Coordinates of C-alpha atoms in Angstrom, one line a residue:
Chain A
G14 CA 7.7 1.6 -8.1
A15 CA 4.0 2.1 -7.6
V16 CA 2.7 1.7 -4.0
V17 CA -0.6 0.4 -2.9
S18 CA -1.6 0.7 0.8
Q19 CA -4.4 -1.0 2.7
H20 CA -6.0 0.1 6.0
P21 CA -6.3 -1.4 8.4
S22 CA -3.7 -4.1 8.3
W23 CA -5.7 -6.3 10.6
V24 CA -9.1 -6.1 12.3
I25 CA -10.9 -8.2 14.8
C26 CA -14.7 -7.7 15.0
K27 CA -17.8 -9.3 16.5
S28 CA -20.1 -11.4 14.5
G29 CA -22.8 -9.3 12.9
T30 CA -20.9 -6.1 12.6
S31 CA -19.7 -4.5 9.4
V32 CA -16.0 -3.8 8.6
K33 CA -14.6 -1.4 6.0
I34 CA -11.3 -2.0 4.4
E35 CA -9.6 0.8 2.4
C36 CA -7.3 0.4 -0.6
R37 CA -5.3 3.4 -1.8
S38 CA -2.9 3.9 -4.7
L39 CA -0.3 6.3 -3.3
D40 CA 1.6 7.6 -6.3
F41 CA -0.6 6.8 -9.3
Q42 CA -4.2 6.9 -10.4
A43 CA -5.9 3.6 -10.5
T44 CA -8.6 3.2 -13.1
T45 CA -9.2 -0.3 -12.0
M46 CA -8.9 -2.0 -8.6
F47 CA -9.3 -5.6 -7.8
W48 CA -10.3 -7.3 -4.5
Y49 CA -9.1 -10.8 -3.6
R50 CA -9.7 -13.1 -0.7
Q51 CA -7.2 -15.6 0.6
F52 CA -7.9 -18.3 3.1
P53 CA -5.0 -20.0 5.0
K54 CA -2.7 -22.2 2.8
Q55 CA -4.8 -21.3 -0.3
S56 CA -4.4 -19.2 -3.3
L57 CA -5.8 -15.7 -4.0
M58 CA -9.4 -15.8 -5.2
L59 CA -10.7 -12.8 -7.2
M60 CA -13.8 -11.4 -5.6
A61 CA -14.6 -8.4 -7.7
T62 CA -13.3 -5.8 -10.2
S63 CA -13.9 -2.2 -9.4
N64 CA -13.7 0.6 -12.0
E65 CA -13.7 4.2 -10.9
G66 CA -17.1 5.7 -11.1
S67 CA -19.0 2.6 -12.0
K68 CA -20.4 -0.5 -10.3
A69 CA -18.1 -3.3 -9.4
T70 CA -18.2 -6.5 -11.3
Y71 CA -18.4 -9.5 -8.9
E72 CA -17.1 -13.0 -9.6
Q73 CA -19.5 -15.9 -9.5
G74 CA -20.4 -16.9 -6.0
V75 CA -19.5 -13.6 -4.4
E76 CA -22.5 -11.9 -2.8
K77 CA -22.5 -8.3 -3.9
D78 CA -24.9 -7.3 -1.0
K79 CA -22.5 -8.7 1.5
F80 CA -19.3 -7.4 0.1
L81 CA -19.9 -3.8 -0.8
I82 CA -17.3 -2.1 -3.0
N83 CA -17.0 1.6 -3.7
H84 CA -14.4 3.1 -6.0
A85 CA -15.2 6.7 -5.5
S86 CA -11.9 8.2 -6.7
L87 CA -9.0 7.2 -8.8
T88 CA -6.9 6.6 -5.7
L89 CA -9.3 4.9 -3.3
S90 CA -11.5 1.8 -3.3
T91 CA -13.3 0.4 -0.2
L92 CA -14.6 -3.0 0.6
T93 CA -17.2 -3.3 3.3
V94 CA -18.0 -6.7 4.7
T95 CA -21.5 -6.4 6.0
S96 CA -22.8 -8.4 8.9
A97 CA -19.6 -10.3 9.1
H98 CA -19.6 -13.9 10.3
P99 CA -16.7 -16.2 11.4
E100 CA -16.6 -17.8 7.9
D101 CA -15.7 -14.3 6.5
S102 CA -12.4 -14.4 8.4
S103 CA -9.7 -14.2 5.8
F104 CA -6.9 -12.2 4.3
Y105 CA -8.3 -9.6 2.0
I106 CA -5.9 -8.2 -0.6
C107 CA -6.5 -5.4 -3.1
S108 CA -4.6 -4.5 -6.3
A109 CA -4.6 -1.5 -8.5
R110 CA -4.0 -1.0 -12.1
Q111 CA -3.3 2.3 -13.9
G112 CA -5.1 1.7 -17.1
N113 CA -6.9 -0.9 -19.1
S114 CA -4.0 -1.8 -21.4
P115 CA -2.8 -5.4 -21.2
N116 CA 0.6 -3.8 -20.6
N117 CA -0.4 -2.3 -17.3
E118 CA 0.8 -4.2 -14.3
Q119 CA -1.4 -4.8 -11.2
F120 CA 0.2 -3.5 -8.0
F121 CA -0.8 -5.4 -4.8
G122 CA -1.5 -4.0 -1.4
P123 CA -0.1 -5.6 1.8
G124 CA -3.4 -7.2 2.7
T125 CA -5.8 -6.9 5.6
R126 CA -6.3 -9.8 8.0
L127 CA -10.0 -10.0 9.1
T128 CA -10.9 -12.1 12.1
V129 CA -14.6 -12.4 13.0
L130 CA -15.3 -13.7 16.5
Chain B
G13 CA 3.2 -27.2 -8.2
E14 CA -0.5 -28.1 -8.2
S15 CA -2.3 -28.0 -4.9
V16 CA -4.4 -30.8 -3.5
G17 CA -7.1 -29.7 -1.0
L18 CA -5.7 -27.3 1.6
H19 CA -2.1 -28.4 1.5
L20 CA 0.4 -26.3 -0.4
P21 CA 3.0 -28.5 -2.1
T22 CA 6.5 -27.7 -0.7
L23 CA 9.8 -27.7 -2.6
S24 CA 12.8 -28.0 -0.3
V25 CA 16.2 -27.0 -1.6
Q26 CA 19.6 -26.4 -0.2
E27 CA 21.0 -22.9 -0.3
G28 CA 22.9 -22.3 -3.5
D29 CA 21.0 -24.9 -5.5
N30 CA 18.7 -24.1 -8.4
S31 CA 15.0 -24.3 -7.8
I32 CA 12.3 -25.1 -10.4
I33 CA 8.7 -24.3 -9.5
N34 CA 6.0 -25.6 -11.9
C35 CA 2.5 -24.4 -12.7
A36 CA -0.3 -25.8 -14.9
Y37 CA -2.6 -23.1 -16.1
S38 CA -6.2 -23.6 -17.2
N39 CA -7.2 -21.3 -20.0
S40 CA -5.8 -21.9 -23.5
A41 CA -6.8 -18.3 -24.4
S42 CA -4.6 -16.8 -21.7
D43 CA -2.0 -14.5 -23.2
Y44 CA -0.2 -13.1 -20.2
F45 CA 1.4 -14.9 -17.3
I46 CA 3.0 -13.6 -14.1
W47 CA 4.9 -15.2 -11.2
Y48 CA 4.4 -13.7 -7.7
K49 CA 6.2 -14.3 -4.5
Q50 CA 4.2 -14.0 -1.3
E51 CA 5.8 -13.9 2.2
S52 CA 3.8 -14.8 5.2
G53 CA 1.2 -12.1 6.1
K54 CA 2.1 -9.9 3.0
G55 CA 0.6 -9.2 -0.4
P56 CA 2.0 -10.8 -3.6
Q57 CA 5.2 -9.4 -5.0
F58 CA 5.8 -9.3 -8.7
I59 CA 8.8 -11.4 -9.8
I60 CA 8.6 -11.8 -13.6
D61 CA 6.1 -12.0 -16.4
I62 CA 5.9 -13.4 -19.9
R63 CA 3.5 -12.9 -22.8
S64 CA 2.2 -15.8 -24.9
N65 CA 4.3 -14.8 -28.0
M66 CA 7.4 -15.8 -26.0
D67 CA 8.5 -19.1 -24.5
K68 CA 11.3 -17.9 -22.3
R69 CA 12.2 -14.8 -20.4
Q70 CA 15.1 -14.1 -18.1
G71 CA 15.4 -11.7 -15.2
Q72 CA 17.9 -11.4 -12.4
R73 CA 18.5 -14.9 -11.1
V74 CA 15.0 -16.0 -12.4
T75 CA 13.8 -17.5 -15.7
V76 CA 10.3 -18.2 -16.7
L77 CA 9.5 -20.8 -19.3
L78 CA 6.2 -21.1 -21.1
N79 CA 4.9 -24.2 -22.9
K80 CA 1.6 -23.3 -24.5
T81 CA 1.2 -26.8 -26.0
V82 CA 0.7 -28.4 -22.6
K83 CA -0.3 -25.2 -20.8
H84 CA 2.6 -25.3 -18.5
L85 CA 4.7 -22.5 -16.9
S86 CA 7.8 -22.8 -14.8
L87 CA 9.9 -20.5 -12.7
Q88 CA 13.6 -21.2 -12.3
I89 CA 15.5 -19.6 -9.5
A90 CA 19.3 -19.7 -9.7
A91 CA 21.5 -20.0 -6.7
T92 CA 18.6 -20.1 -4.3
Q93 CA 19.0 -18.0 -1.1
P94 CA 17.3 -18.2 2.3
G95 CA 15.5 -14.9 1.4
D96 CA 13.8 -16.8 -1.5
S97 CA 11.8 -18.8 1.0
A98 CA 8.1 -18.0 0.4
V99 CA 5.0 -19.2 -1.4
Y100 CA 5.2 -18.7 -5.2
F101 CA 2.1 -18.3 -7.3
C102 CA 1.6 -18.3 -11.0
A103 CA -1.2 -16.1 -12.5
E104 CA -2.8 -16.0 -15.9
S105 CA -4.9 -13.5 -17.7
F106 CA -6.2 -12.8 -21.1
S107 CA -6.8 -9.5 -22.8
G108 CA -10.3 -10.5 -23.7
G109 CA -11.2 -11.0 -20.1
Y110 CA -10.4 -7.5 -18.8
N111 CA -7.1 -8.7 -17.7
K112 CA -8.4 -10.4 -14.6
L113 CA -5.7 -12.4 -12.9
I114 CA -6.5 -16.0 -12.1
F115 CA -4.0 -17.4 -9.6
G116 CA -2.7 -20.9 -9.5
A117 CA -2.6 -23.0 -6.3
G118 CA 0.9 -22.0 -5.1
T119 CA 4.1 -23.8 -4.1
R120 CA 6.0 -23.2 -0.9
L121 CA 9.7 -22.9 -1.4
A122 CA 11.8 -23.8 1.7
V123 CA 15.5 -23.0 1.4
H124 CA 17.8 -24.8 3.9
P125 CA 21.2 -23.5 4.8

């Protein structure tokens, strides 16, 4: 099946620094990638939808200037958490979809655990 | 399987029993539904899906039932095994919404030997 990787798998940073998380589709080209955030014991919340070569679409309440998304190629999307604070500590998960058809499944990455001290 | 606050509801079953996990979805326009399994510290893993033109779909040891009238989805796991212990999420999407997935609150399944 299709494989999606994330790097790093975990990161610890100081408050005020920026952190970049990569999401890669390893064996297929992803027209669309999605970024989710998951707090402990809670569900996945969609943060933004990223289409290759265009600006990301952010969900209501998600600050686009704080969570920068770049989908520069069909196999790579990055999420940069700028000026991270302890409340940004969370599990960040990406998913990738091959096309826009409703029949195309989203494949999820393994997640990145961000801890901001 | 609806969540209240920060506490995931837990379903405890004995190994070998059948498990039923329930989910209430929110959008009557949703036309595609998926069940995911998530183990601790990992991303969601696809289990089974169903489209709104069906009311039942079976996979290996799993069955999904869809009741559009009351906007209810269930996942049945036959002969539950310890390896089935995880958090289960339902997700809904509709084709008019760019197929964004909206996840339900989740249910923790604990399988006891």
